[in-house]
């Protein structure tokens, strides 16, 4: 939106200021390029990496990592984590969500 300001007194209204635009903050887009792979030499861990969203909503972003629908970690300013204590021949669903103070 755009804002113009003019002072008003008993002498009347003054001239308007220069127009100022403002973009409201929004929730961030989803992270992209999610990759999951085993770290070298590990049989019970998985490395999870992602790329930060191009649209952060204009606010700092943190990442919430879920394993099988349960939140396991909340990270600030990093785009990777290691999932530990995994059990062989078990299926896991991993989700990474970008979040800012608006959601």
Short mmCIF file of C-alpha atoms in Angstrom, two decimals:
data_model
loop_
_atom_site.label_atom_id
_atom_site.label_comp_id
_atom_site.label_asym_id
_atom_site.label_seq_id
_atom_site.Cartn_x
_atom_site.Cartn_y
_atom_site.Cartn_z
CA UNK A 1 0.00 0.00 0.00
CA UNK A 2 1.00 3.66 -0.27
CA UNK A 3 1.00 6.40 2.36
CA UNK A 4 0.99 10.20 2.02
CA UNK A 5 1.10 12.43 5.09
CA UNK A 6 -0.05 16.03 5.50
CA UNK A 7 -0.02 18.08 8.70
CA UNK A 8 -3.22 19.85 9.71
CA UNK A 9 -3.36 22.78 12.12
CA UNK A 10 -5.64 25.76 12.85
CA UNK A 11 -3.98 27.44 9.84
CA UNK A 12 -5.17 24.64 7.54
CA UNK A 13 -3.58 21.68 5.84
CA UNK A 14 0.05 21.64 4.77
CA UNK A 15 1.38 19.98 1.65
CA UNK A 16 1.58 16.21 1.33
CA UNK A 17 4.83 14.34 1.90
CA UNK A 18 6.42 12.15 -0.72
CA UNK A 19 4.58 8.89 -1.30
CA UNK A 20 5.91 5.95 0.69
CA UNK A 21 5.13 2.37 -0.24
CA UNK A 22 5.00 -0.54 2.17
CA UNK A 23 4.90 -4.24 1.47
CA UNK A 24 3.32 -6.25 4.24
CA UNK A 25 5.09 -9.32 5.57
CA UNK A 26 3.74 -12.77 4.73
CA UNK A 27 4.42 -16.38 5.63
CA UNK A 28 7.43 -17.89 3.83
CA UNK A 29 7.31 -20.20 0.86
CA UNK A 30 8.29 -23.84 1.32
CA UNK A 31 11.96 -24.87 1.27
CA UNK A 32 13.03 -26.44 -2.02
CA UNK A 33 15.49 -29.10 -3.20
CA UNK A 34 14.97 -31.43 -0.22
CA UNK A 35 17.59 -34.20 -0.34
CA UNK A 36 18.07 -37.14 2.00
CA UNK A 37 21.10 -39.41 1.93
CA UNK A 38 23.20 -41.47 4.33
CA UNK A 39 26.36 -39.81 5.67
CA UNK A 40 29.53 -41.67 4.73
CA UNK A 41 29.98 -44.78 6.85
CA UNK A 42 26.67 -44.47 8.70
CA UNK A 43 23.97 -47.12 8.85
CA UNK A 44 21.57 -45.52 11.36
CA UNK A 45 21.62 -41.87 10.25
CA UNK A 46 20.41 -39.78 7.33
CA UNK A 47 21.59 -36.33 6.26
CA UNK A 48 18.74 -34.00 5.28
CA UNK A 49 19.49 -30.84 3.27
CA UNK A 50 17.30 -28.22 1.63
CA UNK A 51 17.44 -24.82 -0.02
CA UNK A 52 15.98 -21.77 1.74
CA UNK A 53 12.80 -20.41 0.15
CA UNK A 54 13.31 -17.47 -2.19
CA UNK A 55 10.39 -15.74 -0.45
CA UNK A 56 10.95 -15.58 3.32
CA UNK A 57 7.94 -13.33 3.80
CA UNK A 58 10.25 -10.43 4.66
CA UNK A 59 11.04 -11.86 8.10
CA UNK A 60 13.69 -14.19 9.59
CA UNK A 61 12.94 -17.85 8.93
CA UNK A 62 13.43 -20.94 11.05
CA UNK A 63 12.94 -24.52 9.89
CA UNK A 64 10.88 -27.16 11.61
CA UNK A 65 11.83 -30.75 10.78
CA UNK A 66 9.28 -33.56 11.19
CA UNK A 67 9.87 -37.31 11.13
CA UNK A 68 6.70 -39.34 10.58
CA UNK A 69 4.60 -36.29 11.45
CA UNK A 70 6.34 -35.59 14.78
CA UNK A 71 8.41 -32.44 15.24
CA UNK A 72 11.96 -33.46 16.00
CA UNK A 73 13.91 -30.24 15.54
CA UNK A 74 13.61 -26.49 15.08
CA UNK A 75 16.58 -24.85 13.36
CA UNK A 76 17.59 -21.25 12.79
CA UNK A 77 19.94 -20.15 9.98
CA UNK A 78 20.85 -23.62 8.76
CA UNK A 79 19.67 -25.73 5.84
CA UNK A 80 20.64 -29.20 7.01
CA UNK A 81 20.31 -31.67 9.83
CA UNK A 82 21.15 -35.29 10.62
CA UNK A 83 18.44 -37.75 11.59
CA UNK A 84 19.80 -40.25 14.10
CA UNK A 85 18.74 -43.50 15.75
CA UNK A 86 17.06 -44.83 12.63
CA UNK A 87 16.04 -48.49 12.43
CA UNK A 88 16.93 -50.59 9.39
CA UNK A 89 14.05 -51.60 7.08
CA UNK A 90 11.77 -48.91 8.55
CA UNK A 91 9.98 -46.37 6.38
CA UNK A 92 10.32 -42.73 7.41
CA UNK A 93 8.55 -39.63 6.13
CA UNK A 94 10.59 -36.44 6.52
CA UNK A 95 9.08 -32.98 6.16
CA UNK A 96 10.84 -29.61 6.44
CA UNK A 97 8.72 -26.49 6.92
CA UNK A 98 9.92 -22.88 6.75
CA UNK A 99 8.28 -20.71 9.44
CA UNK A 100 8.48 -17.05 10.41
CA UNK A 101 6.66 -15.12 13.14
CA UNK A 102 3.51 -15.04 10.98
CA UNK A 103 3.37 -18.80 10.53
#
